[in-house]
mmCIF file of C-alpha atoms in Angstrom:
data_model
loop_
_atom_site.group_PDB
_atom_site.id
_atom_site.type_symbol
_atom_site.label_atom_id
_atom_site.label_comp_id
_atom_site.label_asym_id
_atom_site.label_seq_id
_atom_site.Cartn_x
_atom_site.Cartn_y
_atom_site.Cartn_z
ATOM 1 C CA UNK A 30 115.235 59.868 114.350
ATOM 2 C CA UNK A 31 114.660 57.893 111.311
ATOM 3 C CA UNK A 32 113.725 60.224 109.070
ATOM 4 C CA UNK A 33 111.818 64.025 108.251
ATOM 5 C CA UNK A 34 110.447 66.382 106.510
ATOM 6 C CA UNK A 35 109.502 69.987 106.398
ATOM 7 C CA UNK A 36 107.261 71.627 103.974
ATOM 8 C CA UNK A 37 105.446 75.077 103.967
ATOM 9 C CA UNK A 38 102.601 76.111 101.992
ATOM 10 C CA UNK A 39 100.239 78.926 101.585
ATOM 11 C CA UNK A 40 97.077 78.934 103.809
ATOM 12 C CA UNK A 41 94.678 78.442 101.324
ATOM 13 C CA UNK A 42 91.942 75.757 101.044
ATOM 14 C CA UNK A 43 92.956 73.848 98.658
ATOM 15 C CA UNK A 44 96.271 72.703 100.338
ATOM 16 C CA UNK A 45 94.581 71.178 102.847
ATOM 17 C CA UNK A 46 94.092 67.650 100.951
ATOM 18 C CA UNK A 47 97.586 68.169 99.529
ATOM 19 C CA UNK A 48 99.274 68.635 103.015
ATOM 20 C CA UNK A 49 97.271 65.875 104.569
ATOM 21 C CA UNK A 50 98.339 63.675 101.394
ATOM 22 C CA UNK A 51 101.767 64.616 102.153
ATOM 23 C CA UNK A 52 101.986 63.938 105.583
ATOM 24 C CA UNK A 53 100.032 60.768 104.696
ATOM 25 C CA UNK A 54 102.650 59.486 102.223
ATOM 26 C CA UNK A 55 105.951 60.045 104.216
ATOM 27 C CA UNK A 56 104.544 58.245 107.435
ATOM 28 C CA UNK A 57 103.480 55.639 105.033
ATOM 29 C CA UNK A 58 107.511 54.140 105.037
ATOM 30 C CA UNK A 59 106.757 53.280 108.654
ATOM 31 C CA UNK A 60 104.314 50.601 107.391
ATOM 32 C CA UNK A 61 101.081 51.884 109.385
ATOM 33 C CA UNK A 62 97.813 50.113 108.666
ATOM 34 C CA UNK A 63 95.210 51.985 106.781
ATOM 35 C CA UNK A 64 92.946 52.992 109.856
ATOM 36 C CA UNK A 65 96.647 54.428 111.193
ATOM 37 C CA UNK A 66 96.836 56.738 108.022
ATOM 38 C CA UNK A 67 93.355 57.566 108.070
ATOM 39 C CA UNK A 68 93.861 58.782 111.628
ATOM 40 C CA UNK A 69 96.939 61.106 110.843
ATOM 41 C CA UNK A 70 95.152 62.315 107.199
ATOM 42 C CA UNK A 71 91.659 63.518 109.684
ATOM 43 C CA UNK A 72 94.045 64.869 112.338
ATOM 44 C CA UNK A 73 96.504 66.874 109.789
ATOM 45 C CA UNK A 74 93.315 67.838 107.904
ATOM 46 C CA UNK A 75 92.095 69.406 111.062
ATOM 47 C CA UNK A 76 95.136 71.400 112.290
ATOM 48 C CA UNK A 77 95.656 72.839 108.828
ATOM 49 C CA UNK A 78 92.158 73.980 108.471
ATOM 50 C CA UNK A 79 92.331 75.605 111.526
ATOM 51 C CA UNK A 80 95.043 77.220 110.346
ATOM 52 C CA UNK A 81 92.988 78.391 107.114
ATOM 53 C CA UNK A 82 90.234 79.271 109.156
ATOM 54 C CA UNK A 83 91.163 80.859 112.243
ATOM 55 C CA UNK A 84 95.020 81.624 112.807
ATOM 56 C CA UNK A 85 95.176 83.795 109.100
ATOM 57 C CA UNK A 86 90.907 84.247 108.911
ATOM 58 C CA UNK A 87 90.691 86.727 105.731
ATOM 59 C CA UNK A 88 94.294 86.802 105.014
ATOM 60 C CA UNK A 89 96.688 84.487 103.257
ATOM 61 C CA UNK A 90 99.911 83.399 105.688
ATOM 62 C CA UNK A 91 102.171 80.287 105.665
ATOM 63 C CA UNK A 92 101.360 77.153 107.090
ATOM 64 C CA UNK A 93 104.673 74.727 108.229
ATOM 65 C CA UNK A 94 104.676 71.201 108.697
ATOM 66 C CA UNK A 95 107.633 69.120 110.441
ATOM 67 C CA UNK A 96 107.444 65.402 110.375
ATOM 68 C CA UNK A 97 109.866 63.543 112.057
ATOM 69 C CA UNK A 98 109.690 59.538 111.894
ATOM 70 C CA UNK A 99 111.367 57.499 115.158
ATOM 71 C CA UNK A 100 112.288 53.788 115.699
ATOM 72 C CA UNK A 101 109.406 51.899 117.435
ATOM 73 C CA UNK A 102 106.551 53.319 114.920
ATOM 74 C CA UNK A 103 106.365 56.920 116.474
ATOM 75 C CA UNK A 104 105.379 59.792 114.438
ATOM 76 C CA UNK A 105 105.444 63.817 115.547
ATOM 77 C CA UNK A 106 103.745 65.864 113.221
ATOM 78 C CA UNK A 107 104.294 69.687 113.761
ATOM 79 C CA UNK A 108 101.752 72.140 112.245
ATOM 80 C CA UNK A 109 103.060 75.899 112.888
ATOM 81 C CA UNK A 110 101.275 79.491 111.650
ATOM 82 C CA UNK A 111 102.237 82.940 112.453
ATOM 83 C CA UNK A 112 99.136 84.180 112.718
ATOM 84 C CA UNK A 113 96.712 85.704 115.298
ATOM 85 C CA UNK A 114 97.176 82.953 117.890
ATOM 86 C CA UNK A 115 94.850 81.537 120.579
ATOM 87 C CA UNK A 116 94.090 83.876 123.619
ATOM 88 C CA UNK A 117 93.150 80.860 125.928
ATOM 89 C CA UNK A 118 94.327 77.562 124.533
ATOM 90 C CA UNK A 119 92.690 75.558 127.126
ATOM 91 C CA UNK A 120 88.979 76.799 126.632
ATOM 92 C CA UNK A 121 89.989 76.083 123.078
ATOM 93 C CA UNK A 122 90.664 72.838 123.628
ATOM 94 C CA UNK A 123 87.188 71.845 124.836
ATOM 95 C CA UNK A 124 84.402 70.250 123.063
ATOM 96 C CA UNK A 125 81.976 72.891 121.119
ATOM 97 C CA UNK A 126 84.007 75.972 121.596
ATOM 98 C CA UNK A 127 84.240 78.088 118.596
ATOM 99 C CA UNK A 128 84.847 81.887 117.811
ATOM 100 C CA UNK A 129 83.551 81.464 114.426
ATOM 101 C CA UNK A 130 79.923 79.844 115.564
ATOM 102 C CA UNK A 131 78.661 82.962 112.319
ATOM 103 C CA UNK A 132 80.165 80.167 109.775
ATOM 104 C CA UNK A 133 78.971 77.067 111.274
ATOM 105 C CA UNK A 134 82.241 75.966 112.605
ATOM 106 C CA UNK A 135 81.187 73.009 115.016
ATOM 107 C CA UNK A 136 84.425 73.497 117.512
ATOM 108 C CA UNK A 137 85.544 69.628 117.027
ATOM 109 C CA UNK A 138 89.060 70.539 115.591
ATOM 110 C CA UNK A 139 90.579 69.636 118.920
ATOM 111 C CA UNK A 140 88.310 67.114 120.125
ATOM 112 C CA UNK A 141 88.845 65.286 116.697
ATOM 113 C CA UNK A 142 92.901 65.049 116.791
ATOM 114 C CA UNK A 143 92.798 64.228 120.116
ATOM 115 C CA UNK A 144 90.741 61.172 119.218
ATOM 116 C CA UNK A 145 93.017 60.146 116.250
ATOM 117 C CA UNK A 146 96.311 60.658 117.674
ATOM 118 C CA UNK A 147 98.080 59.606 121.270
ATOM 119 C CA UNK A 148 99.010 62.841 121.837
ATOM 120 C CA UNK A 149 98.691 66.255 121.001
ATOM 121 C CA UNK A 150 100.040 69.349 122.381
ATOM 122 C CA UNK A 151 98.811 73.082 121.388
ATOM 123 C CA UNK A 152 101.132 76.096 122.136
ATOM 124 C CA UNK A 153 100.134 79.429 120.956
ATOM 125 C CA UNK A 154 101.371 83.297 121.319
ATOM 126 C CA UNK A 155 98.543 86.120 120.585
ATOM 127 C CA UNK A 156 99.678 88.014 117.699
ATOM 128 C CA UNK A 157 102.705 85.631 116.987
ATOM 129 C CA UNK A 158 101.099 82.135 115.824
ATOM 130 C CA UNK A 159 100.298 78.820 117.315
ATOM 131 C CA UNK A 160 101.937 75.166 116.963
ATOM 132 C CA UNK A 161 99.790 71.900 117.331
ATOM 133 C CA UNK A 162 101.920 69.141 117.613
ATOM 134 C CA UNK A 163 100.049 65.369 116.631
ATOM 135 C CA UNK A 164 102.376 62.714 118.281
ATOM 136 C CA UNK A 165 100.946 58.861 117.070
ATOM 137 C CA UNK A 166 102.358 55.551 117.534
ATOM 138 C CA UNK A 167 102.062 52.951 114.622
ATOM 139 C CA UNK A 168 101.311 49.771 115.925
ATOM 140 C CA UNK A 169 99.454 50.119 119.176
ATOM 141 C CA UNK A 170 98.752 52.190 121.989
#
């Protein structure tokens, strides 16, 4: 490991731009190009919203972020609540689901970090949290 960090911040809205910024900034000493970034910034925005949104709905929790920088360009990007966790994580996963269709919520989160990043693995507990994990690789697929 080259390199990480670990931050945790309340699950409110507005720390969404500030955790993607974050993220954004210490992955940025592994000289990614700017579509690279861009990628990590939509997927980070994503996991933390759904954080926001679904794991803490009306209440105010913590949201944790580990990034941990490796040799050959490779970037795992932990995003960790403790909130109400996913009941089935694979119907979750697909395109369009949503248990918040009332707001509008298009069910994409998934579907969009899984387009952005190489890999991306979801663990979740009901009642104890969940964990997305964004892995990328700077530099090619």
């Amino acid at each position: 490991m080259l390199n990480e960090m670990k931050i945790k911040l309340p699950s409110l809205s507005v720390n969404e731009s500030l955790a993607r910024s974050v993220v954004a900034a210490f992955c940025s000493q592994l000289d990614p190009s700017a579509t690279e970034i861009a990628d990590v910034k939509c997927a980070v925005s994503e996991a933390v919203t759904n954080c926001i949104v679904h794991a803490y709905r009306d209440t105010i929790g913590v949201i944790y972020i580990n990034v941990r920088l490796y040799e050959g360009g490779v970037v795992r990007i932990e995003i960790k609540d403790k909130g109400c966790g996913i009941e089935d994580v694979k119907t979750a996963r697909q395109p369009l689901f949503t248990t918040d269709a009332a707001n509008e919520r298009s069910g994409m989160g998934f579907t969009v970090m899984e387009s952005f990043c190489d890999k991306v693995r979801v663990t979740s507990k009901v009642g104890k949290g969940s964990s997305v994990t964004l892995f990328k690789i700077f530099g090619g697929r």
